[in-house]
XYZ file of C-alpha atoms in Angstrom:
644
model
C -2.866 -15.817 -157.583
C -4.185 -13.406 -156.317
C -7.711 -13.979 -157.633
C -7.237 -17.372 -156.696
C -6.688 -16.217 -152.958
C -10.206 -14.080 -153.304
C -11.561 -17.086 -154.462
C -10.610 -19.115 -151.742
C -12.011 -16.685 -148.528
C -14.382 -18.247 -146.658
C -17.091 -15.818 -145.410
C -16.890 -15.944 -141.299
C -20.612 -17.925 -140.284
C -22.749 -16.042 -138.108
C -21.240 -17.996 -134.393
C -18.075 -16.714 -135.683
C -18.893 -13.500 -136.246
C -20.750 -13.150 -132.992
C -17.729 -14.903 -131.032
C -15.445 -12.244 -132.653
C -17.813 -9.850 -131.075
C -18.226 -10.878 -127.905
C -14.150 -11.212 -127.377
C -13.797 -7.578 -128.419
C -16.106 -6.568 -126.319
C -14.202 -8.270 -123.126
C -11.352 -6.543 -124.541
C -12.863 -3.527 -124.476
C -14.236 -3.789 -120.492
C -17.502 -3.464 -122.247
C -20.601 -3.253 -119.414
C -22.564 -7.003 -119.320
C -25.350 -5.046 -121.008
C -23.520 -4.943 -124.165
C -22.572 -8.447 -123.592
C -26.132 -9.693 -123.343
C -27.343 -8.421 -126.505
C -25.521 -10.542 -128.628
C -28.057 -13.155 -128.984
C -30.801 -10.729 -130.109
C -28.514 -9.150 -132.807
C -27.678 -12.641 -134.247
C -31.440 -13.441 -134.694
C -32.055 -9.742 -135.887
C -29.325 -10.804 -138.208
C -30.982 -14.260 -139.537
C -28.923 -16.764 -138.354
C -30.455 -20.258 -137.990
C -31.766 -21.164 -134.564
C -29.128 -23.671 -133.929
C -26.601 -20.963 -134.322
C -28.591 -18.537 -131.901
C -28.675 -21.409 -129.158
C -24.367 -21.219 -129.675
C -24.155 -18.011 -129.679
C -26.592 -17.517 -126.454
C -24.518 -20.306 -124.671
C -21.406 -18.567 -125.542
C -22.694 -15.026 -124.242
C -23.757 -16.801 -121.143
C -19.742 -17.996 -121.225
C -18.682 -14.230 -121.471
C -21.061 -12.961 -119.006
C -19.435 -15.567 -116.260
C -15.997 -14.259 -117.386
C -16.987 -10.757 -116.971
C -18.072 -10.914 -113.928
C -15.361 -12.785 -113.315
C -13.247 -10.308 -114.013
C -15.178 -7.757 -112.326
C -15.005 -9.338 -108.855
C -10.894 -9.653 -109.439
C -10.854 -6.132 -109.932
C -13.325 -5.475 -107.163
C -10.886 -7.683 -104.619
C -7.914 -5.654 -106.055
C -9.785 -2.042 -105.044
C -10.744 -4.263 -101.625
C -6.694 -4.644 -100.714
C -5.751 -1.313 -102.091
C -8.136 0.218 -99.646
C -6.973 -2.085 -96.973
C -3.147 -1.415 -98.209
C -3.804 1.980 -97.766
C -5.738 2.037 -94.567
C -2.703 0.247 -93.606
C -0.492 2.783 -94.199
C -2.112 5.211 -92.369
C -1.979 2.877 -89.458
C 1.890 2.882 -90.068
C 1.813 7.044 -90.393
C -0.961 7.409 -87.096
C -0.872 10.794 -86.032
C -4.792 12.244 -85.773
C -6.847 9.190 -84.923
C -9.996 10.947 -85.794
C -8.675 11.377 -89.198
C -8.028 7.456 -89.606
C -11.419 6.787 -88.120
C -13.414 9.528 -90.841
C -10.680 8.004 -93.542
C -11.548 4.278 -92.489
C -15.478 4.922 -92.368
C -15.599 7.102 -95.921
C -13.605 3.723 -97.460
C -16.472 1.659 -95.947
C -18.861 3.274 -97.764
C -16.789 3.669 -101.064
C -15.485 0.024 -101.411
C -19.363 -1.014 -99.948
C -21.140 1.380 -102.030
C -23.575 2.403 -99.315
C -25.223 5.426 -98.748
C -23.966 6.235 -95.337
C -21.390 4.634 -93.367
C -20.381 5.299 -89.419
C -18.695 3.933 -86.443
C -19.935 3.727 -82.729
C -17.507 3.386 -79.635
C -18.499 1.688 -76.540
C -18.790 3.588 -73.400
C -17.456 1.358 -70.391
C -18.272 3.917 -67.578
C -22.566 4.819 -69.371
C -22.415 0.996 -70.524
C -23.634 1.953 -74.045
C -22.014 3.053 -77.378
C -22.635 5.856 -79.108
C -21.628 7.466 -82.241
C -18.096 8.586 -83.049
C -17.350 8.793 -86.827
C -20.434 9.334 -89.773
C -19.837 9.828 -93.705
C -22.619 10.396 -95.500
C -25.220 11.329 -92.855
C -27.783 14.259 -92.855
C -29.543 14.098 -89.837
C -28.151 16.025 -86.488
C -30.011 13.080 -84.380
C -28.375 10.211 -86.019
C -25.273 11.599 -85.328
C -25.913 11.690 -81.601
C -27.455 8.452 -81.132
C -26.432 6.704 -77.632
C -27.345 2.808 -77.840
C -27.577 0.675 -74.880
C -26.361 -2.372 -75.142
C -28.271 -4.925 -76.740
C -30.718 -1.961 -78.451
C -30.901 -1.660 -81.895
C -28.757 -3.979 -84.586
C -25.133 -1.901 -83.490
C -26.538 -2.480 -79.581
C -26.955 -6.364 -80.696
C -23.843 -6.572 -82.576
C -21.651 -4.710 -79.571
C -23.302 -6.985 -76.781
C -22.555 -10.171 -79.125
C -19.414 -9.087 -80.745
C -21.111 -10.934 -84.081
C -22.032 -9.062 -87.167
C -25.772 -8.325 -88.309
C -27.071 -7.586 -91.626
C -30.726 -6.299 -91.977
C -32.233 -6.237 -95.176
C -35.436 -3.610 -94.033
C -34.200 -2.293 -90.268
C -37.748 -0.989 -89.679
C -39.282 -4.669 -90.361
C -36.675 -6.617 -89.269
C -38.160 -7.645 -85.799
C -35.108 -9.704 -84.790
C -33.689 -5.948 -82.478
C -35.135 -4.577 -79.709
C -36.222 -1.657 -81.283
C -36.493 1.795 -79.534
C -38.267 4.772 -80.218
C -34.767 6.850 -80.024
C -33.194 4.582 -81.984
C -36.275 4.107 -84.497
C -36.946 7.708 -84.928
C -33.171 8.647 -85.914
C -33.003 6.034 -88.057
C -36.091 7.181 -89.925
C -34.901 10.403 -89.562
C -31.754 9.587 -91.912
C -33.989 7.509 -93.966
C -31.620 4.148 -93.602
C -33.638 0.821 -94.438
C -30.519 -1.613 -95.393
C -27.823 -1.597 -92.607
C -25.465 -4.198 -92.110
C -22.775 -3.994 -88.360
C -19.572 -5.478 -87.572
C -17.747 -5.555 -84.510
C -14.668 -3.418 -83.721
C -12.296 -6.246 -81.747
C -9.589 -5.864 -79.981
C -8.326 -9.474 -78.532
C -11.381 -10.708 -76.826
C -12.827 -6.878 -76.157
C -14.863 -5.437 -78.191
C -14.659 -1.799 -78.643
C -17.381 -0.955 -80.989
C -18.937 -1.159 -84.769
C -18.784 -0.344 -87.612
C -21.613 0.233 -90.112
C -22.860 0.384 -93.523
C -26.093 1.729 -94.378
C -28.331 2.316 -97.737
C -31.793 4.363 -97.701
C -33.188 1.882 -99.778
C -33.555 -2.068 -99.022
C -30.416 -3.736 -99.280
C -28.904 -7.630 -99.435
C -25.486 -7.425 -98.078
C -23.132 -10.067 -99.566
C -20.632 -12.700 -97.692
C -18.290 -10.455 -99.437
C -19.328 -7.457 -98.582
C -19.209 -8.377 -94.529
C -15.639 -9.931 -94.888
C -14.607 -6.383 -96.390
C -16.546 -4.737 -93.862
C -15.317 -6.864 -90.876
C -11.242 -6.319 -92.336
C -12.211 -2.889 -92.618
C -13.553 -2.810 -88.676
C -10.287 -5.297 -87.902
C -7.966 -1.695 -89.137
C -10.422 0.574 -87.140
C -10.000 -1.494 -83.910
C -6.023 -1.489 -84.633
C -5.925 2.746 -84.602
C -8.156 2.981 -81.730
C -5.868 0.427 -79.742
C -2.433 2.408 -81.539
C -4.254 5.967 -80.738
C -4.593 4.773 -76.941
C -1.625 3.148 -76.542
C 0.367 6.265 -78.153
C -1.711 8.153 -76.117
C -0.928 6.273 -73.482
C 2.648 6.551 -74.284
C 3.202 10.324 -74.949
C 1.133 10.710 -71.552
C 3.614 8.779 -70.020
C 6.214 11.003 -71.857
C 4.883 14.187 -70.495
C 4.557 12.806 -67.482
C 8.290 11.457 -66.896
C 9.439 14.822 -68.659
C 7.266 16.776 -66.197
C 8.635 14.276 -63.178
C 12.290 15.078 -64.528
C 11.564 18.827 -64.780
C 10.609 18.316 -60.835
C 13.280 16.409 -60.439
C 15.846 18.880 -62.008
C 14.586 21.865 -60.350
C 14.769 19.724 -57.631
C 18.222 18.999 -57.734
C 18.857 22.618 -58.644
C 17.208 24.089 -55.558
C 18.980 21.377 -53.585
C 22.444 22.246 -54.813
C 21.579 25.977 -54.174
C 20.362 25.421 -50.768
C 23.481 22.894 -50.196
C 25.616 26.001 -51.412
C 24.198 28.515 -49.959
C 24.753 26.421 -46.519
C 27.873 25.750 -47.034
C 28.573 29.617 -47.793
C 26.798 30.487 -44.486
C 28.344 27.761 -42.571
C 32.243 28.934 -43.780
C 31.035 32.430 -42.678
C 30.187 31.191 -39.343
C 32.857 28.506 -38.742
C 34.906 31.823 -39.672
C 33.892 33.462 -36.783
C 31.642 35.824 -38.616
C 29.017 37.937 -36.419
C 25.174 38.173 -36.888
C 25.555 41.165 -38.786
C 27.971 39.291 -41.424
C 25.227 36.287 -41.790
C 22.429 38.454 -41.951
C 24.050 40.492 -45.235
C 24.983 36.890 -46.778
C 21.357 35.532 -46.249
C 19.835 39.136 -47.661
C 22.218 38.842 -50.580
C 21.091 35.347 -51.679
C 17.117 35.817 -50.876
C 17.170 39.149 -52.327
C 15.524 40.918 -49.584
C 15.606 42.301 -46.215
C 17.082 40.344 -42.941
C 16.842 41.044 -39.236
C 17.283 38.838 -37.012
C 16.320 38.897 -33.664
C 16.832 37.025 -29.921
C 14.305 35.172 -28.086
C 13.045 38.293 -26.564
C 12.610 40.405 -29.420
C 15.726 42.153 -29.154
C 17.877 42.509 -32.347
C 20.761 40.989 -33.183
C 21.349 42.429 -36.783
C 18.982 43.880 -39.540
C 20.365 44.681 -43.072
C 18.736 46.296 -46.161
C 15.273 46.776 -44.097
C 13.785 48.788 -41.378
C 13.249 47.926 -38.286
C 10.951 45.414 -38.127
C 9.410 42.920 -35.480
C 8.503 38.991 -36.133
C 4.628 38.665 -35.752
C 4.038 36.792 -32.774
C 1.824 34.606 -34.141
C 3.602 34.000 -37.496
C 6.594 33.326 -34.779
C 4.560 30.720 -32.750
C 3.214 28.924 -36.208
C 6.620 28.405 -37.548
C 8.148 27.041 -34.228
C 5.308 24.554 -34.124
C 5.322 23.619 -37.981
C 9.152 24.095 -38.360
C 8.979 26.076 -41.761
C 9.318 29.688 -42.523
C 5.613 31.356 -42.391
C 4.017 34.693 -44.393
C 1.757 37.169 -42.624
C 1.929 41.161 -42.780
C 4.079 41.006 -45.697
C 7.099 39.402 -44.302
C 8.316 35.988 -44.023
C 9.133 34.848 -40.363
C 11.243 31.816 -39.662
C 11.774 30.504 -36.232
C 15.637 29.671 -35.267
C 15.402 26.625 -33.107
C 18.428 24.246 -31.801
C 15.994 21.203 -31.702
C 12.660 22.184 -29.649
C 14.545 25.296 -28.192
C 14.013 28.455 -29.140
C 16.815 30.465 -30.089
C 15.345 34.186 -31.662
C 13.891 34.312 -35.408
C 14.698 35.868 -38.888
C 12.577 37.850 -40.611
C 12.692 38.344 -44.285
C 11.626 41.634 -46.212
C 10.935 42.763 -49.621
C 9.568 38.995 -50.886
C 5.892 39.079 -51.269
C 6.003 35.846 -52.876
C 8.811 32.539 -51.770
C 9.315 30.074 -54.147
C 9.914 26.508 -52.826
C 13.750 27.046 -53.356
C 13.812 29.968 -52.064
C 11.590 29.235 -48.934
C 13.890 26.518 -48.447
C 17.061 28.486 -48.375
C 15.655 30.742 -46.295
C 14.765 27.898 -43.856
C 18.451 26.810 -44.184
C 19.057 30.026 -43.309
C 17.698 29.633 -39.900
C 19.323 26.349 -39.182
C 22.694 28.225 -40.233
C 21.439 31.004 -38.073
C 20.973 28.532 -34.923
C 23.973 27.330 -35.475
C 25.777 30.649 -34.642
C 23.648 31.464 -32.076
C 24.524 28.190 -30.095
C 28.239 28.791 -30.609
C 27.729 32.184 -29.290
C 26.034 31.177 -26.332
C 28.378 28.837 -26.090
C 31.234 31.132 -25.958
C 29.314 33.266 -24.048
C 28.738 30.836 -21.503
C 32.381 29.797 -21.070
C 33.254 33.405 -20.963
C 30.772 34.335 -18.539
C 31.981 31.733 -16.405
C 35.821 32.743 -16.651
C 34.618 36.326 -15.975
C 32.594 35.219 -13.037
C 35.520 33.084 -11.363
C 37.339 36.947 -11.843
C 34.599 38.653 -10.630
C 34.464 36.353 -7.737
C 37.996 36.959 -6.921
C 37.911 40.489 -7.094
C 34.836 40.636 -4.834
C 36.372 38.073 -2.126
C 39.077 41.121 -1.759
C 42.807 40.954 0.293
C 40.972 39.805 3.170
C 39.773 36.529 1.916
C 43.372 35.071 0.901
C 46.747 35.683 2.299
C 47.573 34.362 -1.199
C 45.409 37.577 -2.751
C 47.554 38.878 -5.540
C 45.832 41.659 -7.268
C 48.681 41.946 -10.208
C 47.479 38.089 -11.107
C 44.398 39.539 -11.470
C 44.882 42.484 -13.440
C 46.629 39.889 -15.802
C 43.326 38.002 -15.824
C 41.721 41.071 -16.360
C 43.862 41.701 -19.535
C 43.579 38.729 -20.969
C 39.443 39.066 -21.223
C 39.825 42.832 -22.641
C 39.692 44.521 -19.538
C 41.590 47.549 -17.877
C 41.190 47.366 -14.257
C 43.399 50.804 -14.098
C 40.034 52.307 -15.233
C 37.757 53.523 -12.853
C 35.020 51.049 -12.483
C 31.844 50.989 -10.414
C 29.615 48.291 -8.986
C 26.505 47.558 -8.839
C 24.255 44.982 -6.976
C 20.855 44.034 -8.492
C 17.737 42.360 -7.371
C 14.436 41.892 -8.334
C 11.553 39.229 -7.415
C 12.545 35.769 -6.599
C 11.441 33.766 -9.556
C 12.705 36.199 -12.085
C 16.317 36.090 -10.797
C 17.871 33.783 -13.105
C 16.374 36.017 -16.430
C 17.657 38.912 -14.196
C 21.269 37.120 -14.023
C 21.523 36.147 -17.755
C 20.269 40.062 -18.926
C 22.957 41.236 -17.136
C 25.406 39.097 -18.567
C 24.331 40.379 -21.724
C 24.616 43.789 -20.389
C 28.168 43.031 -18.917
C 29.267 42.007 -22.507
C 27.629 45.060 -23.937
C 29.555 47.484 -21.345
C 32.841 45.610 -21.275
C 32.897 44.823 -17.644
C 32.362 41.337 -15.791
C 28.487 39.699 -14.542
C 28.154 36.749 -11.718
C 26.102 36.025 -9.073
C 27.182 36.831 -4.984
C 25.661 36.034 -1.862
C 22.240 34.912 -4.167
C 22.473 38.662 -5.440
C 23.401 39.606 -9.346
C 26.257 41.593 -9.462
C 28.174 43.687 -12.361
C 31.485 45.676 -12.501
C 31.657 48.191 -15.028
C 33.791 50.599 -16.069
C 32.060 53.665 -14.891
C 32.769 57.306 -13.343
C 29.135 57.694 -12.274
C 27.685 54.790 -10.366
C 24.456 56.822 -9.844
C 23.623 57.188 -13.510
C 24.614 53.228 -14.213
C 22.531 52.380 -10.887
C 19.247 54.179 -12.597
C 19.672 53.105 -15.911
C 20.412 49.757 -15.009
C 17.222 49.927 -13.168
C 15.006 51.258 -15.935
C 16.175 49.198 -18.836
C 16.293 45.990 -16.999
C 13.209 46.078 -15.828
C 11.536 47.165 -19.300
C 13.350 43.970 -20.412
C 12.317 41.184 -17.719
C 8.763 42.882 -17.272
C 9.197 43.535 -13.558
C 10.568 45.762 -10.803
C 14.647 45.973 -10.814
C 16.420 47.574 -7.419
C 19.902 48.362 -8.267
C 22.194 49.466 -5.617
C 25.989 50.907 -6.784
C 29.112 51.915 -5.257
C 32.118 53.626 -7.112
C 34.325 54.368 -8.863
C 37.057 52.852 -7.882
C 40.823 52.277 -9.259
C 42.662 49.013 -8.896
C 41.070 45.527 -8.091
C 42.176 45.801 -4.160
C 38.971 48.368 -3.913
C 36.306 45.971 -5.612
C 35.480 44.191 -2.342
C 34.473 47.357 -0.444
C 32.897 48.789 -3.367
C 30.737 45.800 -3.727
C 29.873 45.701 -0.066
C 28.730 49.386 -0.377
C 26.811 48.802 -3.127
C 25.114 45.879 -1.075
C 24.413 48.355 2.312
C 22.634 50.858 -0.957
C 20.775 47.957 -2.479
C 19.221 47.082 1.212
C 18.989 51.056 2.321
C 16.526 51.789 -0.986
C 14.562 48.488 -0.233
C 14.317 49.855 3.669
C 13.481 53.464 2.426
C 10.453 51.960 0.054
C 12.513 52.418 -3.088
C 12.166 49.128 -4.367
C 12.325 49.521 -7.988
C 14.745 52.118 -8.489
C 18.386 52.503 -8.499
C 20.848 55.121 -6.738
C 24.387 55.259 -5.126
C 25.224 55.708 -1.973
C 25.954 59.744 -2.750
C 22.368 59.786 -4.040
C 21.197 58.646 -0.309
C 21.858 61.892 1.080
C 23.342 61.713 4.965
C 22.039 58.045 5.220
C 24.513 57.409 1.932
C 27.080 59.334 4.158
C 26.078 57.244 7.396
C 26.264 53.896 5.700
C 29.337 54.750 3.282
C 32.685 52.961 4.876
C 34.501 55.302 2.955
C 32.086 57.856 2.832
C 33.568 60.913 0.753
C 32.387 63.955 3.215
C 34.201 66.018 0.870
C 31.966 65.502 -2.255
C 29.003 64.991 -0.179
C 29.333 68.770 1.468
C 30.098 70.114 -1.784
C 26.768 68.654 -3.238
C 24.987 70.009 -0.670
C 26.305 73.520 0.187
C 28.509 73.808 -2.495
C 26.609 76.895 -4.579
C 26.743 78.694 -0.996
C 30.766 77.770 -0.792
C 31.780 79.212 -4.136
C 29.393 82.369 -3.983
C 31.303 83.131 -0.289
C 34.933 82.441 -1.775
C 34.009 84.659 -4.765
C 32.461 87.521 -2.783
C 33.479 86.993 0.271
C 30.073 86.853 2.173
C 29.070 85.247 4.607
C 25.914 83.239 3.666
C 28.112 80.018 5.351
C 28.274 81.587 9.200
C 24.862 82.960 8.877
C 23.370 79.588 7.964
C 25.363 78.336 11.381
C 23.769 80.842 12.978
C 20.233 80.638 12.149
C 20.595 76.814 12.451
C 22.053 76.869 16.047
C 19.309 79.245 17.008
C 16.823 77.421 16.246
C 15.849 78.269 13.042
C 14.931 81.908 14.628
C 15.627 85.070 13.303
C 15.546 86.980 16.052
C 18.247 85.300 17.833
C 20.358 84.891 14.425
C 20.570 88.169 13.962
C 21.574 88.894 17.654
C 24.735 85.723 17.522
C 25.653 87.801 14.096
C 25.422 91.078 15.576
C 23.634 92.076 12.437
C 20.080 93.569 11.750
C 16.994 90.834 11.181
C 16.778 92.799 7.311
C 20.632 91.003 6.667
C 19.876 88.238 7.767
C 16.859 87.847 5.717
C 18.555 89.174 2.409
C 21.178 86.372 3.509
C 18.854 83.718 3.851
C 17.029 84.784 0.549
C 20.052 84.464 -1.484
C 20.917 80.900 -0.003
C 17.431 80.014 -1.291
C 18.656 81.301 -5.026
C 21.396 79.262 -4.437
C 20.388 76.000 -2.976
C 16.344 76.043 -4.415
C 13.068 77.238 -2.619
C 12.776 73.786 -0.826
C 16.232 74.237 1.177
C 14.323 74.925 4.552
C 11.923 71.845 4.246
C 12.604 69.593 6.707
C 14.232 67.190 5.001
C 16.735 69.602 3.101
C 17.388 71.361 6.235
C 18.488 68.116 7.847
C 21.467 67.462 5.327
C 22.422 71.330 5.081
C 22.709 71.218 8.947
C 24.382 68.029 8.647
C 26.666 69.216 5.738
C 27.207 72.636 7.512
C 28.593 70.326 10.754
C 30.618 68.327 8.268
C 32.265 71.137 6.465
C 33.109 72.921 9.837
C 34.442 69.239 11.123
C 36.777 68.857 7.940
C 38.077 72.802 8.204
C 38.356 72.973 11.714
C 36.201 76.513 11.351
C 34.469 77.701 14.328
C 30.149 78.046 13.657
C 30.185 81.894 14.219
């Protein structure tokens, strides 16, 4: 049987075997070439001619299904590159790394030489070159095209795709010489563009170049063009992500602001209300001042419209630059010159003094903003102070006025009513008190009255105006020392003469009226004696004190004047007293002094030389020697003492 089988095989005929061939080598994804010799073995091989037409049909068969087959797989490497272009859409981070991974796929799946991408410029009006793979020349890869230059000008001013088989013969571009010599200068002959679209916008192209002559296929555009159709897609994701985390940063920035803004709000809302509980408390300047130096972190004085301070904590004395003073009443916001920050306090357009901040070279917007809360906090007290200030000065003043109007004015007077009074505003009218009239040029008067309010306050006595004069009552044991100072510091303050007349002390309100009317006959005595300008009591006025004094004190004023000579007689019983008498009644002559003494002219001179010890070389000017005659007639008035 077996023998039989042998017998039986059929030897395969020549189309057979070459059919057999042909299949295995499709099997095998043998190249075409291998394909295409088939015919020329079979003939090498002897077969008839009829069987070499069959077989050279049937190669032509399995050269159409290899290629075929090779286009299939070619479309399946197409939509794996555009899968995976794809995908890095979906992962975009870099857009400059989908652009270089979009343009080296390009010239992969194209199998070009060089491939790039060109962006158009809306602003130049041009595109120029973004993305290369494959490129050698520095020039190329700058390229600017104008619109309409070139094939990638043509195909971004179109928005069509262009193929060019030669570039350099192709006459249907406007060629340029930049455009010309980089082209030459990467050696590209075959370049084929398609447009990068977005909508009906066209952002750019995209090429694919060889340096050799090149057809480019339907195909080969369509894969291009889907290729250019991802491109466009990043470049419109990039920009709107862009776009987006811009907007991000921007509304995270805008929150920051808005946080910090909220912050420094609620600080400067907190620190206001601190400083407003302080003052609604009834804290002082000085109390404020440490609360706004506490939560500035700094220095604080704070001062009154003229210059004078108020408070100053944790900083030296220090005055707000005028001009820093002037540009932050105008402007309304805390200003920095010299090294310190100077903030106005105003009660509307009113000026009310200024605060002056140490120690903080630089303010922060918060801070700068507290501080100028600060000053509104500031004004606040300030206004309630003068406020209280006012209404006291004007209960003080009705006082004052009574006290001044005397018994006399009232048969209703009631001085224990107004020792009461007295009380209740933190006076002690037991104490001896002086007072003092003041005066000064006309249109300076009312700064004149409200500076000695202040002083009033400051001295614990009682300010009004009498009779168009300023008066104060003060407690006081030395109206002649209050009268000068009063003079001197009040006139440093209001920039201009003060004349300050006093009377004093006295004990017990039923002496204020006369005291006040002496002080008045002083005040017009120093203007009448040229004094204008300075203050004195009536003691200090010598015999014209004692002349216009209702209750002139003869006692004091003789022992002013000849009291040295009084003691030195009562201690050693001389008698420098008589021989002034004597050399006064005489004429000033010693001669006849010495003869009414009964005493030689040497005694009396020794006498008269140890007066001038005691009373100072000037005593026998005229002036002197006018009140120690007139205290010498005085003292022998008082003791009843014969002259000699």
């Amino acid at each position: 049987m077996t023998a039989g089988r042998r017998a039986d095989a059929r030897t395969p005929s020549p189309t057979e075997t070459a059919a057999r061939r042909m299949l295995d080598l499709l099997a095998a994804d043998s190249p075409a070439q291998e394909l295409a010799r088939e015919p020329a073995r079979s003939r090498a091989g002897g077969a008839l001619p009829a069987d070499v037409e069959w077989i050279e049909e049937t190669t032509e068969v399995a050269l159409s299904v290899r290629r075929v087959i090779d286009q299939y797989r070619r479309r399946e490497a197409e939509l794996v590159a555009l899968f995976d272009t794809a995908g890095d859409l979906a992962r975009l981070r870099d857009l400059d790394a989908v652009l270089r991974a979009i343009v080296r796929r390009a010239r992969t799946l194209l199998g070009s030489d060089v491939a790039y991408l060109t962006l158009n410029d809306p602003v130049a009006h041009d595109t120029f070159m973004r993305v290369t793979e494959g490129s050698v020349s520095a020039a190329f890869q700058q390229l600017r095209l104008g619109m309409g230059e070139g094939l990638g000008g043509l195909v971004a001013q179109t928005a069509r795709p262009y193929a060019s088989t030669d570039y350099h013969a192709d006459r249907r571009y406007r060629h340029t010489g930049t455009i010309d010599d980089g082209v030459s200068e990467e050696g590209l002959r075959g370049i084929l563009g398609v447009p990068l679209r977005l909508g009906e916008e066209i952002i750019g192209v995209l090429f694919a170049a060889d340096r050799t002559p090149r057809e480019f296929t339907p195909d080969a555009i369509a894969l291009l063009g889907s290729l250019a159709d991802h491109a466009a897609v990043a470049i419109d994701s990039a920009r709107r992500l862009g776009e987006t985390r811009t907007a991000l940063a921007r509304l995270e920035a805008a929150t920051a602001r808005a946080r910090e803004h909220s912050e420094a709000l609620h600080q400067a809302s907190d620190a206001h209300d601190r400083l407003s509980k302080l003052v609604l408390r009834g804290a002082g300047t000085d109390e404020v001042a440490a609360e706004i130096a506490a939560l500035l972190g700094g220095g604080v004085a704070i001062h009154d419209t003229d210059g004078s301070e108020l408070a100053r904590v944790a900083t030296d004395p220090v005055t707000p630059p005028p001009a820093s003073l002037d540009a932050s009443h105008t402007e309304g916001r805390a200003v920095h010159a010299d090294g310190v920050w100077t903030c106005a306090v105003l009660a509307g357009a009113e000026p009310l003094g200024s605060i002056v901040l140490t120690g903080r070279a630089d303010l922060p917007e918060a801070d700068r903003r507290l501080f100028e809360r600060a000053a509104l906090v500031t004004a606040m007290l300030l206004l309630i102070r003068r406020s209280v200030a006012e209404t006291e000065d004007r209960v003080r003043g009705e006082l004052l006025d009574d006290l001044l109007a005397g018994p006399a004015s009232s048969a209703h007077w009631d001085g224990g009513s107004l020792t009461l009074r007295a009380r209740r505003l933190g006076l002690d009218l037991a104490r001896p008190h002086a007072v003092a009239v003041l005066d000064c040029e006309p249109a300076l008067r009312p700064r004149l009255a409200a500076e000695n309010a202040r002083t009033a306050r400051r001295l614990g006595g009682l300010a009004g105006t009498r009779h168009g004069k300023t008066v104060l009552l003060a407690p006081c044991d030395r109206p002649g020392t209050l009268a000068r100072d009063l003079a001197a510091d009040l006139a440093r303050i209001i920039g201009a003469p003060v004349t300050v007349g006093a009377a004093g002390p006295g004990t017990g309100p039923e002496y204020h009226a006369a005291l006040h009317a002496e002080a008045l006959r002083c005040l017009t005595a120093l203007h009448s004696l040229g004094h204008t300008g300075s203050g004195a009591d009536i003691a200090d006025l010598g015999f014209i004190g004692v002349l216009l004094g209702d209750r002139a004190d003869i006692a004091s004023y003789v022992d002013r004047v000849l009291g040295p000579v009084l003691a030195y007689d009562t201690e050693r019983g001389t008698e420098l007293v008589r021989t002034l008498h004597a050399y006064y009644d005489q004429g000033a002559s010693l001669a006849r002094a010495k003869d009414a003494l009964h005493v030689h002219v040497n005694t009396v001179v020794q006498r008269l030389d140890r007066v001038a010890q005691l009373l100072g070389p000037d005593w026998n000017t005229p002036a002197s020697a006018l009140e120690i005659h007139l205290a010498l007639r005085l003292h022998q008035l008082s003791h009843g003492t014969p002259g000699h």
